[in-house]
Short mmCIF file of C-alpha atoms and ligand atoms in Angstrom, two decimals:
data_model
loop_
_atom_site.label_atom_id
_atom_site.label_comp_id
_atom_site.label_asym_id
_atom_site.label_seq_id
_atom_site.Cartn_x
_atom_site.Cartn_y
_atom_site.Cartn_z
CA MET A 27 17.04 -30.02 8.97
CA LYS A 28 15.26 -29.70 5.61
CA THR A 29 11.55 -28.98 5.39
CA PRO A 30 9.66 -32.09 4.20
CA ILE A 31 7.14 -30.09 2.14
CA PRO A 32 8.97 -30.24 -1.26
CA ASP A 33 9.44 -34.01 -0.77
CA TYR A 34 5.73 -34.32 -0.14
CA LEU A 35 4.93 -32.27 -3.29
CA ASN A 36 7.28 -34.49 -5.35
CA GLU A 37 5.57 -37.55 -3.94
CA VAL A 38 2.17 -36.15 -5.01
CA LEU A 39 3.44 -35.65 -8.58
CA ASP A 40 5.02 -39.15 -8.69
CA SER A 41 1.81 -40.78 -7.51
CA LEU A 42 -0.07 -39.25 -10.47
CA ARG A 43 2.50 -39.49 -13.29
CA ALA A 44 0.98 -42.69 -14.66
CA ASP A 45 -2.28 -40.89 -15.51
CA THR A 46 -1.81 -40.04 -19.21
CA SER A 47 -5.50 -39.65 -19.99
CA GLY A 48 -6.79 -36.69 -21.98
CA ASN A 49 -5.14 -34.66 -24.70
CA THR A 50 -3.40 -31.32 -25.17
CA ALA A 51 -5.65 -28.46 -26.42
CA GLN A 52 -6.21 -29.33 -30.07
CA TYR A 53 -7.87 -26.11 -31.24
CA ILE A 54 -4.74 -23.99 -30.74
CA PRO A 55 -1.95 -25.50 -32.93
CA GLU A 56 0.92 -24.25 -30.73
CA LEU A 57 -0.66 -25.79 -27.60
CA ALA A 58 -1.50 -29.05 -29.38
CA GLN A 59 2.27 -29.60 -29.82
CA ALA A 60 3.19 -29.05 -26.17
CA ASN A 61 5.18 -31.77 -24.41
CA PRO A 62 2.31 -33.63 -22.70
CA ASP A 63 4.52 -35.13 -19.97
CA LEU A 64 5.46 -31.87 -18.27
CA PHE A 65 4.22 -31.85 -14.68
CA ALA A 66 4.78 -29.20 -12.01
CA LEU A 67 3.42 -27.96 -8.73
CA SER A 68 4.06 -24.95 -6.52
CA VAL A 69 2.53 -23.80 -3.25
CA THR A 70 3.06 -20.32 -1.78
CA THR A 71 1.78 -19.46 1.68
CA ALA A 72 0.06 -16.16 2.43
CA THR A 73 3.22 -15.28 4.35
CA GLY A 74 5.40 -15.76 1.24
CA SER A 75 7.14 -19.15 1.52
CA THR A 76 7.19 -21.03 -1.78
CA TYR A 77 7.60 -24.81 -2.17
CA SER A 78 7.87 -26.32 -5.66
CA ALA A 79 8.25 -29.68 -7.39
CA GLY A 80 8.62 -31.11 -10.91
CA ASP A 81 9.06 -28.84 -13.96
CA HIS A 82 8.52 -25.72 -11.91
CA LEU A 83 10.82 -23.55 -14.05
CA THR A 84 8.97 -24.34 -17.30
CA GLU A 85 7.00 -21.45 -18.75
CA PHE A 86 3.61 -21.96 -20.41
CA SER A 87 0.87 -19.59 -21.55
CA ILE A 88 -1.51 -18.51 -18.81
CA GLN A 89 -4.62 -18.78 -21.03
CA SER A 90 -7.89 -18.63 -19.06
CA ILE A 91 -6.08 -18.30 -15.74
CA SER A 92 -5.62 -14.71 -16.88
CA LYS A 93 -9.38 -14.15 -16.54
CA PRO A 94 -9.71 -13.67 -12.76
CA PHE A 95 -6.68 -11.36 -12.68
CA ALA A 96 -7.84 -9.28 -15.65
CA TYR A 97 -11.22 -9.05 -13.88
CA ALA A 98 -9.36 -7.59 -10.88
CA ALA A 99 -7.75 -4.99 -13.13
CA ALA A 100 -11.08 -4.04 -14.73
CA ILE A 101 -12.71 -3.54 -11.31
CA MET A 102 -9.83 -1.34 -10.18
CA ASP A 103 -9.95 0.66 -13.42
CA ARG A 104 -13.69 1.09 -13.84
CA GLY A 105 -15.26 0.31 -10.44
CA LEU A 106 -17.26 -2.79 -9.53
CA GLU A 107 -20.60 -1.24 -10.40
CA ARG A 108 -19.54 -0.45 -13.96
CA VAL A 109 -18.08 -3.93 -14.44
CA LEU A 110 -21.27 -5.58 -13.10
CA GLN A 111 -23.29 -3.64 -15.67
CA SER A 112 -21.53 -5.61 -18.40
CA VAL A 113 -20.63 -8.97 -16.80
CA GLY A 114 -22.58 -11.01 -14.21
CA VAL A 115 -21.36 -13.22 -11.36
CA GLU A 116 -23.54 -16.29 -11.80
CA ALA A 117 -22.45 -19.83 -12.63
CA SER A 118 -23.11 -20.51 -16.30
CA GLY A 119 -23.22 -24.30 -16.01
CA GLU A 120 -21.90 -24.34 -19.57
CA ALA A 121 -18.60 -24.85 -21.35
CA PHE A 122 -15.96 -22.08 -21.35
CA ASN A 123 -16.61 -21.07 -24.93
CA GLU A 124 -20.43 -20.97 -24.79
CA LEU A 125 -21.99 -17.54 -25.16
CA SER A 126 -24.01 -17.98 -21.89
CA LEU A 127 -25.72 -14.58 -21.88
CA GLU A 128 -28.23 -13.57 -19.22
CA ASP A 129 -31.83 -13.28 -20.44
CA GLY A 130 -32.92 -9.68 -20.89
CA THR A 131 -29.64 -7.84 -20.22
CA HIS A 132 -27.49 -9.98 -22.54
CA ARG A 133 -24.64 -9.72 -20.03
CA PRO A 134 -22.28 -12.72 -20.12
CA LYS A 135 -23.08 -14.79 -17.01
CA ASN A 136 -19.61 -14.38 -15.46
CA PRO A 137 -16.05 -13.20 -16.22
CA MET A 138 -14.60 -16.74 -16.26
CA ILE A 139 -16.22 -17.88 -19.52
CA ASN A 140 -14.79 -16.50 -22.75
CA ALA A 141 -17.74 -14.16 -23.44
CA GLY A 142 -17.31 -12.59 -19.98
CA ALA A 143 -13.53 -12.44 -20.25
CA ILE A 144 -13.60 -10.80 -23.68
CA THR A 145 -16.06 -8.22 -22.31
CA THR A 146 -13.83 -7.72 -19.24
CA HIS A 147 -10.77 -7.15 -21.43
CA GLY A 148 -12.71 -4.47 -23.33
CA LEU A 149 -13.45 -2.67 -20.04
CA LEU A 150 -9.78 -2.33 -19.04
CA VAL A 151 -8.21 1.08 -18.37
CA SER A 152 -10.99 3.44 -19.56
CA GLN A 153 -13.80 3.84 -22.04
CA THR A 154 -11.46 5.42 -24.58
CA ALA A 155 -8.36 3.27 -23.95
CA SER A 156 -6.25 2.08 -26.86
CA ALA A 157 -5.91 -1.63 -27.63
CA GLU A 158 -2.20 -1.52 -26.66
CA SER A 159 -2.87 0.15 -23.32
CA ARG A 160 -5.31 -2.61 -22.34
CA VAL A 161 -2.67 -5.27 -23.03
CA SER A 162 0.04 -3.32 -21.16
CA ARG A 163 -2.33 -2.94 -18.24
CA VAL A 164 -2.74 -6.70 -17.72
CA LEU A 165 0.91 -7.46 -18.42
CA GLU A 166 1.96 -4.93 -15.80
CA LEU A 167 -0.57 -6.05 -13.19
CA PHE A 168 0.29 -9.74 -13.66
CA SER A 169 3.99 -8.88 -13.27
CA HIS A 170 3.31 -7.14 -9.96
CA LEU A 171 1.23 -10.12 -8.80
CA ALA A 172 3.99 -12.58 -9.74
CA GLY A 173 6.76 -10.32 -8.44
CA ARG A 174 8.79 -10.48 -11.67
CA GLU A 175 8.55 -9.10 -15.18
CA LEU A 176 6.40 -11.35 -17.35
CA ARG A 177 6.27 -11.37 -21.16
CA ILE A 178 3.95 -12.41 -23.97
CA ASP A 179 4.65 -15.49 -26.11
CA GLU A 180 4.05 -14.03 -29.58
CA LYS A 181 4.16 -17.53 -31.14
CA VAL A 182 1.25 -18.71 -29.02
CA TYR A 183 -0.59 -15.47 -29.80
CA ALA A 184 -0.04 -15.83 -33.56
CA SER A 185 -1.12 -19.44 -33.45
CA GLU A 186 -4.33 -18.78 -31.51
CA ILE A 187 -5.39 -15.65 -33.38
CA GLN A 188 -5.32 -17.56 -36.67
CA THR A 189 -7.93 -19.96 -35.36
CA ALA A 190 -9.87 -17.50 -33.17
CA ASP A 191 -13.11 -17.64 -35.19
CA HIS A 192 -15.12 -18.81 -32.22
CA ASN A 193 -13.98 -15.95 -29.97
CA LEU A 194 -14.41 -13.46 -32.84
CA ALA A 195 -17.97 -14.67 -33.35
CA THR A 196 -18.54 -14.28 -29.61
CA ALA A 197 -17.20 -10.71 -29.67
CA HIS A 198 -19.38 -9.79 -32.64
CA MET A 199 -22.46 -11.14 -30.85
CA LEU A 200 -21.54 -9.14 -27.73
CA ARG A 201 -21.11 -6.01 -29.81
CA SER A 202 -24.43 -6.54 -31.55
CA TYR A 203 -26.06 -6.53 -28.09
CA GLY A 204 -24.18 -3.37 -27.09
CA ILE A 205 -22.20 -5.19 -24.40
CA ILE A 206 -18.81 -4.21 -25.85
CA ASP A 207 -18.15 -0.83 -27.43
CA ALA A 208 -14.67 -1.37 -28.84
CA ASP A 209 -13.83 -2.95 -32.17
CA ALA A 210 -14.47 -6.71 -31.93
CA HIS A 211 -11.19 -7.68 -33.63
CA GLU A 212 -9.15 -5.38 -31.42
CA VAL A 213 -10.72 -6.75 -28.25
CA VAL A 214 -10.22 -10.39 -29.26
CA SER A 215 -6.68 -9.66 -30.29
CA GLY A 216 -5.94 -8.00 -26.92
CA TYR A 217 -7.68 -10.78 -25.02
CA THR A 218 -5.65 -13.39 -26.93
CA ARG A 219 -2.41 -11.55 -26.05
CA GLN A 220 -3.55 -11.54 -22.43
CA CYS A 221 -3.98 -15.34 -22.68
CA SER A 222 -0.46 -15.66 -24.19
CA ILE A 223 1.40 -14.24 -21.17
CA LEU A 224 4.01 -16.77 -20.06
CA VAL A 225 4.09 -17.99 -16.46
CA THR A 226 5.56 -20.80 -14.37
CA VAL A 227 3.71 -22.64 -11.60
CA GLU A 228 5.65 -20.50 -9.13
CA ASP A 229 4.32 -17.35 -10.75
CA LEU A 230 0.80 -18.75 -10.49
CA SER A 231 1.23 -19.68 -6.84
CA LEU A 232 2.50 -16.18 -6.04
CA MET A 233 -0.31 -14.52 -8.00
CA SER A 234 -2.90 -16.49 -6.08
CA ALA A 235 -1.07 -16.15 -2.76
CA THR A 236 -1.54 -12.41 -3.31
CA LEU A 237 -5.30 -13.04 -3.44
CA ALA A 238 -5.05 -15.29 -0.37
CA ASN A 239 -3.21 -12.49 1.41
CA GLY A 240 -5.97 -9.97 0.71
CA GLY A 241 -4.16 -8.24 -2.17
CA ILE A 242 -0.67 -7.77 -0.69
CA GLN A 243 2.02 -9.64 -2.66
CA PRO A 244 3.52 -11.75 0.12
CA ARG A 245 7.12 -11.49 -1.11
CA THR A 246 7.47 -7.93 -2.36
CA ARG A 247 4.97 -6.73 0.31
CA GLU A 248 3.44 -4.47 -2.35
CA ARG A 249 -0.31 -3.87 -2.09
CA VAL A 250 -1.30 -4.88 -5.63
CA LEU A 251 -5.09 -5.27 -5.14
CA THR A 252 -7.48 -3.86 -2.59
CA GLU A 253 -9.06 -6.35 -0.14
CA ASP A 254 -12.47 -5.87 -1.72
CA VAL A 255 -11.13 -6.70 -5.17
CA ALA A 256 -9.31 -9.80 -3.91
CA ARG A 257 -12.52 -10.97 -2.23
CA GLN A 258 -14.60 -10.38 -5.36
CA VAL A 259 -12.12 -12.29 -7.52
CA MET A 260 -11.89 -15.30 -5.16
CA SER A 261 -15.70 -15.43 -4.89
CA VAL A 262 -16.13 -15.50 -8.66
CA MET A 263 -13.46 -18.19 -8.96
CA ALA A 264 -15.44 -20.31 -6.48
CA VAL A 265 -18.67 -19.79 -8.42
CA ALA A 266 -17.45 -20.23 -11.98
CA GLY A 267 -13.71 -20.90 -12.21
CA MET A 268 -14.22 -24.51 -13.24
CA TYR A 269 -17.02 -23.76 -15.76
CA ASP A 270 -19.64 -26.52 -15.98
CA GLY A 271 -17.70 -28.57 -13.40
CA ALA A 272 -17.73 -25.76 -10.79
CA GLY A 273 -20.22 -27.32 -8.35
CA ASP A 274 -18.60 -30.74 -8.44
CA TRP A 275 -15.20 -29.10 -7.94
CA LEU A 276 -16.22 -26.87 -5.04
CA THR A 277 -17.91 -29.69 -3.13
CA ARG A 278 -15.25 -32.33 -3.77
CA VAL A 279 -12.02 -30.28 -3.75
CA GLY A 280 -13.18 -27.06 -2.13
CA ILE A 281 -10.40 -24.81 -3.44
CA PRO A 282 -11.58 -21.83 -5.56
CA ALA A 283 -9.67 -22.37 -8.79
CA LYS A 284 -9.19 -21.37 -12.40
CA SER A 285 -7.91 -23.53 -15.22
CA GLY A 286 -6.27 -22.70 -18.55
CA VAL A 287 -6.16 -24.73 -21.79
CA ALA A 288 -2.35 -24.80 -21.79
CA GLY A 289 -2.68 -27.09 -18.73
CA GLY A 290 -2.25 -24.63 -15.88
CA LEU A 291 -4.47 -24.62 -12.82
CA VAL A 292 -4.42 -22.01 -10.08
CA GLY A 293 -6.15 -22.29 -6.71
CA VAL A 294 -6.51 -20.12 -3.63
CA LEU A 295 -7.46 -20.60 0.00
CA PRO A 296 -8.02 -17.26 1.74
CA ASP A 297 -5.46 -16.52 4.49
CA GLN A 298 -3.60 -19.75 3.71
CA VAL A 299 -2.11 -20.58 0.33
CA GLY A 300 -1.93 -19.99 -3.39
CA ILE A 301 -1.37 -23.10 -5.51
CA GLY A 302 -0.20 -23.46 -9.11
CA ALA A 303 -0.11 -26.74 -11.03
CA PHE A 304 0.69 -27.58 -14.64
CA SER A 305 0.15 -30.63 -16.86
CA PRO A 306 -0.89 -30.11 -20.52
CA ARG A 307 -3.35 -33.00 -21.04
CA LEU A 308 -6.96 -31.82 -20.61
CA ASP A 309 -10.16 -33.57 -19.52
CA ALA A 310 -13.54 -33.28 -21.25
CA HIS A 311 -14.23 -29.85 -19.66
CA GLY A 312 -10.91 -28.46 -20.95
CA ASN A 313 -9.34 -28.54 -17.47
CA SER A 314 -5.91 -30.09 -16.88
CA GLN A 315 -6.50 -33.73 -15.96
CA ARG A 316 -3.52 -34.35 -13.68
CA SER A 317 -3.47 -30.84 -12.19
CA GLY A 318 -7.05 -31.43 -11.06
CA ARG A 319 -5.99 -34.65 -9.38
CA VAL A 320 -3.07 -32.87 -7.69
CA PHE A 321 -5.55 -30.43 -6.16
CA GLU A 322 -7.76 -33.30 -5.00
CA ARG A 323 -4.83 -34.84 -3.17
CA LEU A 324 -3.71 -31.57 -1.58
CA SER A 325 -7.26 -30.93 -0.43
CA THR A 326 -7.57 -34.35 1.22
CA ASP A 327 -4.03 -34.71 2.59
CA MET A 328 -3.63 -31.19 3.90
CA GLY A 329 -7.24 -30.46 4.86
CA LEU A 330 -7.41 -27.56 2.44
CA HIS A 331 -11.16 -27.67 1.67
CA LEU A 332 -12.67 -24.19 2.00
CA PHE A 333 -15.54 -25.52 4.09
CA ALA A 334 -13.61 -28.00 6.22
CA PRO A 335 -14.32 -26.91 9.78
CA SER A 336 -10.98 -26.06 11.37
CA SER A 337 -10.37 -28.52 14.17
CA GLY A 338 -7.94 -26.33 16.11
CA GLN A 339 -9.47 -23.77 18.48
CA LEU A 340 -8.62 -20.44 16.90
CA ASP A 341 -9.75 -18.24 19.74
CA VAL A 342 -10.61 -18.61 23.39
CA VAL A 343 -13.07 -16.50 25.35
CA ASP A 344 -13.26 -16.77 29.10
CA VAL A 345 -14.56 -14.90 32.17
CA ARG A 346 -13.70 -15.20 35.87
CA GLN A 347 -14.49 -13.14 38.96
CA GLU A 348 -11.60 -12.04 41.15
CA ALA A 349 -11.70 -10.04 44.37
CA THR A 350 -11.65 -6.58 42.79
CA HIS A 351 -12.13 -7.32 39.09
CA GLU A 352 -14.19 -9.34 36.74
CA VAL A 353 -11.64 -10.55 34.18
CA PHE A 354 -12.67 -11.22 30.56
CA THR A 355 -9.95 -12.98 28.57
CA LEU A 356 -9.60 -13.29 24.81
CA GLN A 357 -6.91 -15.26 23.04
CA GLY A 358 -5.85 -15.96 19.43
CA ASN A 359 -7.15 -14.37 16.26
CA VAL A 360 -10.40 -12.71 17.21
CA GLN A 361 -13.11 -12.66 14.58
CA PHE A 362 -16.86 -12.08 14.66
CA MET A 363 -17.69 -15.32 16.48
CA ALA A 364 -15.35 -14.80 19.46
CA ALA A 365 -16.37 -11.15 19.74
CA ALA A 366 -20.04 -12.18 19.81
CA GLU A 367 -19.26 -14.68 22.56
CA LEU A 368 -17.43 -12.00 24.53
CA LEU A 369 -20.44 -9.68 24.25
CA ASP A 370 -22.74 -12.51 25.47
CA LEU A 371 -20.52 -13.04 28.53
CA MET A 372 -20.45 -9.30 29.21
CA ALA A 373 -24.23 -9.08 28.84
CA ALA A 374 -24.73 -11.96 31.28
CA SER A 375 -22.48 -10.40 33.94
CA THR A 376 -24.17 -9.50 37.24
CA SER A 377 -20.99 -8.38 38.98
CA ARG A 378 -20.53 -4.74 40.08
CA THR A 379 -16.72 -4.83 40.32
CA ALA A 380 -14.34 -3.23 37.84
CA VAL A 381 -13.99 -4.97 34.49
CA LEU A 382 -10.61 -6.04 33.16
CA LEU A 383 -10.47 -7.06 29.50
CA ASP A 384 -7.27 -9.04 29.08
CA ILE A 385 -6.18 -9.31 25.45
CA SER A 386 -2.48 -9.84 26.13
CA ARG A 387 -2.62 -13.12 24.19
CA VAL A 388 -4.58 -11.88 21.20
CA TYR A 389 -2.66 -11.78 17.90
CA SER A 390 -5.20 -9.90 15.88
CA PHE A 391 -8.73 -8.55 15.73
CA THR A 392 -10.77 -8.29 12.56
CA SER A 393 -12.07 -4.75 12.29
CA VAL A 394 -15.62 -5.81 13.16
CA ALA A 395 -14.42 -7.83 16.20
CA ARG A 396 -12.44 -4.80 17.36
CA ARG A 397 -15.49 -2.54 17.17
CA MET A 398 -17.60 -5.13 18.99
CA ALA A 399 -15.11 -5.50 21.87
CA LEU A 400 -14.82 -1.73 22.31
CA GLU A 401 -18.60 -1.33 22.21
CA GLY A 402 -18.87 -3.97 24.96
CA LEU A 403 -16.51 -1.95 27.15
CA ARG A 404 -18.41 1.25 26.42
CA ARG A 405 -21.68 -0.32 27.50
CA LEU A 406 -20.19 -1.76 30.68
CA ARG A 407 -18.96 1.71 31.57
CA LEU A 408 -22.43 3.12 30.93
CA ASP A 409 -23.50 0.60 33.59
CA SER A 410 -21.16 2.56 35.92
CA ARG A 411 -18.39 0.00 35.97
CA ARG A 412 -14.71 0.90 35.70
CA VAL A 413 -13.20 -0.60 32.57
CA ILE A 414 -9.54 -1.52 32.27
CA LEU A 415 -7.86 -2.87 29.14
CA ASN A 416 -4.72 -5.02 29.30
CA ASP A 417 -3.28 -4.74 25.80
CA PRO A 418 0.53 -4.77 26.13
CA LEU A 419 1.03 -5.54 22.41
CA GLN A 420 -1.38 -2.77 21.46
CA VAL A 421 -3.33 -4.97 19.08
CA LEU A 422 -6.28 -2.60 19.48
CA ALA A 423 -4.00 0.33 18.58
CA ASN A 424 -6.23 3.29 19.42
CA PRO A 425 -8.93 1.90 21.77
CA ASP A 426 -11.32 4.83 21.52
CA LEU A 427 -14.61 3.65 23.02
CA GLY A 428 -16.49 5.46 20.31
CA ASP A 429 -17.19 8.57 22.41
CA GLY A 430 -13.63 9.92 22.47
CA SER A 431 -12.84 8.30 25.84
CA TYR A 432 -10.46 5.43 26.53
CA PRO A 433 -10.41 2.50 28.93
CA GLU A 434 -7.92 2.68 31.78
CA SER A 435 -4.73 0.71 31.45
CA PRO A 436 -3.49 -1.67 34.18
CA ALA A 437 -0.52 0.70 34.67
CA ASP A 438 -2.84 3.64 35.56
CA GLU A 439 -4.44 1.42 38.09
CA HIS A 440 -1.14 0.45 39.62
CA HIS A 441 -0.27 4.13 40.18
CA GLU A 442 -3.48 4.71 42.06
CA VAL A 443 -2.63 2.02 44.60
N1 LIG B 2 -7.31 -18.42 -25.06
C1 LIG B 2 -8.23 -19.48 -24.79
C2 LIG B 2 -9.56 -19.22 -25.51
O1 LIG B 2 -10.01 -18.12 -25.50
C3 LIG B 2 -8.45 -19.62 -23.35
C4 LIG B 2 -9.45 -20.69 -22.99
C5 LIG B 2 -9.09 -21.45 -21.75
O2 LIG B 2 -7.96 -21.42 -21.29
N2 LIG B 2 -10.04 -22.21 -21.23
O3 LIG B 2 -10.15 -20.11 -26.09
#
């Protein structure tokens, strides 16, 4: 059999082809001339399966979609605290090329608007980094995220830099406020090269699937970003990725996303998927018109809204009293909520028998859920109850109860009999 997912993705594109509203980006000559009919979509799961449709092999310049990934690089290079000194994390509610500086500090409101992204580019590598090393840094990181060697489209760069007065003015303002140290022209030139990196929708879906997967590239298995950095980047995308349309987008579509003026759109759902779409005609906010509609359909059809309550029961917590044991059972992927429920059941127990925690059908524990479960066992033992852990798959790995002691295993118990 053939998986129906690519057929479904093709069907989504076909249903939206007739929408020819909007126009290619007019302020960058090379982008203004793009073929407006190109249309592509790619979805990569956090486990690394990619499904694509339409012109998925066509390369286009990444433009503002570079911003969240360059932000990741800056945090890794300089530390989050240093980056936050120069760029905020608040929604600007304004267009992508507005200055949008915070009162008092003059920090750009977030790294997704141009002012914030230009500042972020200037932070790359180190305080004394050369202009070339900042560009190589993003090119290399993006290549690791995509899992292939990416390159810069010098024609797009040359075209944009000739008309970059607005971004140059922005950089000069930022420098006058002491927000960027480096030469304004050098920073804008590097930022414009960063925007001219060529990608396909598949590259975008892999880059964002790496975020969805907590920083591990799902195909190469390389850890490209730390979990904390991936979380920070996805959060900022949710807050400000769609500029002045961010609130409308998050409520209606619910997929943290970032658009680019070449027509690309990238979206991410933590633990699930990375999505890349491409269609060069833009709406009034400068976001790709049809790519936005593709995301709307995926969100509705596949239940991909970030805040859609998941209907399937992810974990099961249960307790029953048997002749010699009180058995607590956990099942599924155990997170904070299930662990809290387990602790409530343990706290309510009035039995004096031995305790058996059965986690033979648990796939995973988050680290906090793991600590909570072990603390529950420790406290039951302090109440003078024997505690036994049935963990044949060793999902708890090293079940130290926090005081250097371990629960008994069912096998130990068997030997005693
Ligand atoms: N390079 C473009 C600019 O700075 C990126 C803008 C965008 O994609 N929204 O104007």
